[in-house]
Amino acid sequence: KSLYIMVGPSGSGKSTLAKQILTEHMKNPGSSGIICSADQYFMRSGEYKFDPQKLGMAHSQCQANAKDAMSKSVEVVIIDNTNLSLSEMMPYVAMGFTFGYNIYFCSPQTEWFDNPTVLAEKNTHGVPFAKCSAMVQKMNNAGDLKYRVEFFKKQFNYENIS
């Protein structure tokens, strides 16, 4: 079983990468997989209707969906949120540990991954430059992925994290 935790600011290519991972996995007959995202909470009749006052509820729903999938041993669970800080990743890592998942942190390898100007242009939710810039700073403050992997390995005494 695999848990993929996407990491990156809005517009960096996380959702595209998440879909690629799931599509590749689902080529295997009888396989199971799901993408869990806080954005799903804001979808209404195929249209994205963001309400910042409901962001906490959106993340709670995403965590509940992920926990439900892991409790049912869904083979591939993908968390498609920004996950910019250790505290944002913690609930998913804890669930993965509890349910015995191999945990992978994934960042899109796009050229604009840390460029707020391009991120503001590319994201599909209208996130402005200032917010994209703040996301890049928050991500950089949390350390690189190698640091995060080592942090969680020590935190949980769990080697199945990469």
PDB file of C-alpha atoms in Angstrom:
ATOM      1  CA  LYS A   1       0.000   0.000   0.000  1.00  0.00           C
ATOM      2  CA  SER A   2       1.260   3.463  -0.895  1.00  0.00           C
ATOM      3  CA  LEU A   3       0.450   6.931   0.390  1.00  0.00           C
ATOM      4  CA  TYR A   4       1.628   9.795  -1.808  1.00  0.00           C
ATOM      5  CA  ILE A   5       1.671  13.232  -0.195  1.00  0.00           C
ATOM      6  CA  MET A   6       1.917  15.946  -2.821  1.00  0.00           C
ATOM      7  CA  VAL A   7       3.978  19.008  -1.811  1.00  0.00           C
ATOM      8  CA  GLY A   8       4.024  22.382  -3.538  1.00  0.00           C
ATOM      9  CA  PRO A   9       2.332  25.733  -3.970  1.00  0.00           C
ATOM     10  CA  SER A  10      -0.827  26.263  -6.018  1.00  0.00           C
ATOM     11  CA  GLY A  11      -0.084  26.069  -9.719  1.00  0.00           C
ATOM     12  CA  SER A  12       3.078  23.976  -9.358  1.00  0.00           C
ATOM     13  CA  GLY A  13       1.650  20.869 -11.051  1.00  0.00           C
ATOM     14  CA  LYS A  14       0.632  18.757  -8.030  1.00  0.00           C
ATOM     15  CA  SER A  15      -2.786  17.787  -9.365  1.00  0.00           C
ATOM     16  CA  THR A  16      -1.352  16.849 -12.758  1.00  0.00           C
ATOM     17  CA  LEU A  17       1.282  14.665 -11.091  1.00  0.00           C
ATOM     18  CA  ALA A  18      -1.320  13.116  -8.750  1.00  0.00           C
ATOM     19  CA  LYS A  19      -3.500  12.159 -11.726  1.00  0.00           C
ATOM     20  CA  GLN A  20      -0.476  10.688 -13.535  1.00  0.00           C
ATOM     21  CA  ILE A  21       0.432   8.545 -10.506  1.00  0.00           C
ATOM     22  CA  LEU A  22      -3.149   7.304 -10.124  1.00  0.00           C
ATOM     23  CA  THR A  23      -3.585   6.640 -13.853  1.00  0.00           C
ATOM     24  CA  GLU A  24      -0.377   4.608 -13.952  1.00  0.00           C
ATOM     25  CA  HIS A  25      -1.401   2.587 -10.896  1.00  0.00           C
ATOM     26  CA  MET A  26      -4.924   1.916 -12.177  1.00  0.00           C
ATOM     27  CA  LYS A  27      -3.519   0.187 -15.285  1.00  0.00           C
ATOM     28  CA  ASN A  28      -3.119  -2.883 -13.070  1.00  0.00           C
ATOM     29  CA  PRO A  29      -6.303  -4.991 -13.125  1.00  0.00           C
ATOM     30  CA  GLY A  30      -8.179  -5.013  -9.825  1.00  0.00           C
ATOM     31  CA  SER A  31      -6.178  -2.141  -8.348  1.00  0.00           C
ATOM     32  CA  SER A  32      -7.685   0.518  -6.112  1.00  0.00           C
ATOM     33  CA  GLY A  33      -6.743   4.141  -5.694  1.00  0.00           C
ATOM     34  CA  ILE A  34      -8.059   7.544  -4.725  1.00  0.00           C
ATOM     35  CA  ILE A  35      -7.031  11.190  -4.791  1.00  0.00           C
ATOM     36  CA  CYS A  36      -8.055  13.134  -1.692  1.00  0.00           C
ATOM     37  CA  SER A  37      -7.999  16.925  -1.886  1.00  0.00           C
ATOM     38  CA  ALA A  38      -9.410  19.809   0.120  1.00  0.00           C
ATOM     39  CA  ASP A  39     -10.353  21.330  -3.250  1.00  0.00           C
ATOM     40  CA  GLN A  40     -12.973  18.599  -3.702  1.00  0.00           C
ATOM     41  CA  TYR A  41     -14.967  20.200  -0.878  1.00  0.00           C
ATOM     42  CA  PHE A  42     -15.371  23.363  -2.949  1.00  0.00           C
ATOM     43  CA  MET A  43     -16.591  21.682  -6.127  1.00  0.00           C
ATOM     44  CA  ARG A  44     -20.253  22.416  -6.825  1.00  0.00           C
ATOM     45  CA  SER A  45     -21.822  21.045 -10.019  1.00  0.00           C
ATOM     46  CA  GLY A  46     -18.415  20.823 -11.660  1.00  0.00           C
ATOM     47  CA  GLU A  47     -17.464  24.370 -10.677  1.00  0.00           C
ATOM     48  CA  TYR A  48     -14.889  25.446  -8.073  1.00  0.00           C
ATOM     49  CA  LYS A  49     -16.458  27.759  -5.447  1.00  0.00           C
ATOM     50  CA  PHE A  50     -13.784  28.607  -2.883  1.00  0.00           C
ATOM     51  CA  ASP A  51     -14.843  30.018   0.490  1.00  0.00           C
ATOM     52  CA  PRO A  52     -11.887  30.812   2.780  1.00  0.00           C
ATOM     53  CA  GLN A  53     -14.146  30.567   5.836  1.00  0.00           C
ATOM     54  CA  LYS A  54     -14.723  26.881   5.039  1.00  0.00           C
ATOM     55  CA  LEU A  55     -11.080  25.939   4.482  1.00  0.00           C
ATOM     56  CA  GLY A  56     -10.815  24.200   7.859  1.00  0.00           C
ATOM     57  CA  MET A  57     -13.882  22.109   7.070  1.00  0.00           C
ATOM     58  CA  ALA A  58     -12.445  21.277   3.641  1.00  0.00           C
ATOM     59  CA  HIS A  59      -9.241  19.938   5.203  1.00  0.00           C
ATOM     60  CA  SER A  60     -11.205  17.991   7.840  1.00  0.00           C
ATOM     61  CA  GLN A  61     -13.239  16.375   5.060  1.00  0.00           C
ATOM     62  CA  CYS A  62     -10.063  15.551   3.122  1.00  0.00           C
ATOM     63  CA  GLN A  63      -8.538  13.918   6.200  1.00  0.00           C
ATOM     64  CA  ALA A  64     -11.746  11.933   6.799  1.00  0.00           C
ATOM     65  CA  ASN A  65     -11.744  10.722   3.178  1.00  0.00           C
ATOM     66  CA  ALA A  66      -8.090   9.693   3.430  1.00  0.00           C
ATOM     67  CA  LYS A  67      -8.652   7.867   6.716  1.00  0.00           C
ATOM     68  CA  ASP A  68     -11.670   6.061   5.277  1.00  0.00           C
ATOM     69  CA  ALA A  69      -9.674   4.957   2.221  1.00  0.00           C
ATOM     70  CA  MET A  70      -6.734   3.769   4.316  1.00  0.00           C
ATOM     71  CA  SER A  71      -8.994   1.923   6.746  1.00  0.00           C
ATOM     72  CA  LYS A  72     -10.335   0.027   3.712  1.00  0.00           C
ATOM     73  CA  SER A  73      -6.763  -0.710   2.526  1.00  0.00           C
ATOM     74  CA  VAL A  74      -7.119   1.201  -0.740  1.00  0.00           C
ATOM     75  CA  GLU A  75      -3.809   0.421  -2.464  1.00  0.00           C
ATOM     76  CA  VAL A  76      -2.867   3.967  -3.516  1.00  0.00           C
ATOM     77  CA  VAL A  77      -3.985   7.046  -1.583  1.00  0.00           C
ATOM     78  CA  ILE A  78      -2.839  10.418  -2.907  1.00  0.00           C
ATOM     79  CA  ILE A  79      -3.119  13.599  -0.850  1.00  0.00           C
ATOM     80  CA  ASP A  80      -3.354  16.469  -3.331  1.00  0.00           C
ATOM     81  CA  ASN A  81      -3.031  19.533  -1.085  1.00  0.00           C
ATOM     82  CA  THR A  82      -0.205  22.064  -0.818  1.00  0.00           C
ATOM     83  CA  ASN A  83       1.230  20.356   2.321  1.00  0.00           C
ATOM     84  CA  LEU A  84       3.751  23.159   2.688  1.00  0.00           C
ATOM     85  CA  SER A  85       4.488  22.731   6.395  1.00  0.00           C
ATOM     86  CA  LEU A  86       5.219  19.774   8.627  1.00  0.00           C
ATOM     87  CA  SER A  87       1.999  20.405  10.565  1.00  0.00           C
ATOM     88  CA  GLU A  88      -0.063  20.166   7.357  1.00  0.00           C
ATOM     89  CA  MET A  89       1.548  16.812   6.520  1.00  0.00           C
ATOM     90  CA  MET A  90       1.402  15.360  10.039  1.00  0.00           C
ATOM     91  CA  PRO A  91      -2.179  13.995  10.008  1.00  0.00           C
ATOM     92  CA  TYR A  92      -1.569  12.115   6.759  1.00  0.00           C
ATOM     93  CA  VAL A  93       1.793  10.738   7.845  1.00  0.00           C
ATOM     94  CA  ALA A  94       0.220   9.587  11.121  1.00  0.00           C
ATOM     95  CA  MET A  95      -2.578   7.829   9.216  1.00  0.00           C
ATOM     96  CA  GLY A  96      -0.121   6.217   6.824  1.00  0.00           C
ATOM     97  CA  PHE A  97       1.930   4.978   9.763  1.00  0.00           C
ATOM     98  CA  THR A  98      -1.164   3.682  11.593  1.00  0.00           C
ATOM     99  CA  PHE A  99      -2.469   1.804   8.553  1.00  0.00           C
ATOM    100  CA  GLY A 100       0.936   0.472   7.430  1.00  0.00           C
ATOM    101  CA  TYR A 101       1.396   2.451   4.221  1.00  0.00           C
ATOM    102  CA  ASN A 102       4.668   3.188   2.468  1.00  0.00           C
ATOM    103  CA  ILE A 103       4.752   6.985   2.471  1.00  0.00           C
ATOM    104  CA  TYR A 104       6.149   9.053  -0.390  1.00  0.00           C
ATOM    105  CA  PHE A 105       6.498  12.829  -0.561  1.00  0.00           C
ATOM    106  CA  CYS A 106       6.151  14.064  -4.148  1.00  0.00           C
ATOM    107  CA  SER A 107       6.844  17.482  -5.605  1.00  0.00           C
ATOM    108  CA  PRO A 108       6.277  18.296  -9.259  1.00  0.00           C
ATOM    109  CA  GLN A 109       9.553  18.859 -11.075  1.00  0.00           C
ATOM    110  CA  THR A 110       8.256  21.871 -12.995  1.00  0.00           C
ATOM    111  CA  GLU A 111      10.570  24.736 -13.894  1.00  0.00           C
ATOM    112  CA  TRP A 112       8.218  27.209 -12.174  1.00  0.00           C
ATOM    113  CA  PHE A 113       7.837  25.242  -8.918  1.00  0.00           C
ATOM    114  CA  ASP A 114       9.139  28.133  -6.795  1.00  0.00           C
ATOM    115  CA  ASN A 115       8.374  31.082  -9.102  1.00  0.00           C
ATOM    116  CA  PRO A 116       5.388  33.022  -7.658  1.00  0.00           C
ATOM    117  CA  THR A 117       4.792  34.979 -10.868  1.00  0.00           C
ATOM    118  CA  VAL A 118       4.363  31.833 -12.963  1.00  0.00           C
ATOM    119  CA  LEU A 119       2.473  30.038 -10.168  1.00  0.00           C
ATOM    120  CA  ALA A 120      -0.061  32.890 -10.075  1.00  0.00           C
ATOM    121  CA  GLU A 121      -0.514  32.598 -13.838  1.00  0.00           C
ATOM    122  CA  LYS A 122      -0.764  28.799 -13.935  1.00  0.00           C
ATOM    123  CA  ASN A 123      -2.946  27.910 -10.937  1.00  0.00           C
ATOM    124  CA  THR A 124      -6.547  27.124 -11.811  1.00  0.00           C
ATOM    125  CA  HIS A 125      -8.117  28.676  -8.708  1.00  0.00           C
ATOM    126  CA  GLY A 126      -7.160  32.320  -9.150  1.00  0.00           C
ATOM    127  CA  VAL A 127      -4.634  32.366  -6.306  1.00  0.00           C
ATOM    128  CA  PRO A 128      -2.926  35.778  -6.558  1.00  0.00           C
ATOM    129  CA  PHE A 129       0.807  36.509  -6.752  1.00  0.00           C
ATOM    130  CA  ALA A 130       1.072  37.616  -3.089  1.00  0.00           C
ATOM    131  CA  LYS A 131      -0.459  34.356  -1.851  1.00  0.00           C
ATOM    132  CA  CYS A 132       1.725  32.275  -4.202  1.00  0.00           C
ATOM    133  CA  SER A 133       4.771  34.154  -2.943  1.00  0.00           C
ATOM    134  CA  ALA A 134       3.770  33.447   0.675  1.00  0.00           C
ATOM    135  CA  MET A 135       3.326  29.746  -0.180  1.00  0.00           C
ATOM    136  CA  VAL A 136       6.822  29.551  -1.660  1.00  0.00           C
ATOM    137  CA  GLN A 137       8.247  31.186   1.469  1.00  0.00           C
ATOM    138  CA  LYS A 138       6.311  28.827   3.757  1.00  0.00           C
ATOM    139  CA  MET A 139       7.516  25.827   1.771  1.00  0.00           C
ATOM    140  CA  ASN A 140      11.118  27.013   1.910  1.00  0.00           C
ATOM    141  CA  ASN A 141      10.855  27.604   5.667  1.00  0.00           C
ATOM    142  CA  ALA A 142       9.780  23.975   6.210  1.00  0.00           C
ATOM    143  CA  GLY A 143      13.010  22.626   4.695  1.00  0.00           C
ATOM    144  CA  ASP A 144      13.551  20.464   1.655  1.00  0.00           C
ATOM    145  CA  LEU A 145      11.866  17.104   1.142  1.00  0.00           C
ATOM    146  CA  LYS A 146      14.896  15.202   2.413  1.00  0.00           C
ATOM    147  CA  TYR A 147      14.655  17.081   5.722  1.00  0.00           C
ATOM    148  CA  ARG A 148      10.913  16.329   5.960  1.00  0.00           C
ATOM    149  CA  VAL A 149      11.467  12.634   5.294  1.00  0.00           C
ATOM    150  CA  GLU A 150      14.102  12.430   8.032  1.00  0.00           C
ATOM    151  CA  PHE A 151      11.906  14.412  10.436  1.00  0.00           C
ATOM    152  CA  PHE A 152       8.980  12.018  10.050  1.00  0.00           C
ATOM    153  CA  LYS A 153      11.176   8.901  10.141  1.00  0.00           C
ATOM    154  CA  LYS A 154      12.445  10.030  13.550  1.00  0.00           C
ATOM    155  CA  GLN A 155       9.045  11.246  14.746  1.00  0.00           C
ATOM    156  CA  PHE A 156       7.398   7.887  14.056  1.00  0.00           C
ATOM    157  CA  ASN A 157      10.444   5.603  14.185  1.00  0.00           C
ATOM    158  CA  TYR A 158       9.255   4.388  10.786  1.00  0.00           C
ATOM    159  CA  GLU A 159      11.518   3.643   7.838  1.00  0.00           C
ATOM    160  CA  ASN A 160       8.826   3.314   5.133  1.00  0.00           C
ATOM    161  CA  ILE A 161       8.956   7.022   4.293  1.00  0.00           C
ATOM    162  CA  SER A 162      10.734   8.488   1.285  1.00  0.00           C
TER     163      SER A 162
END
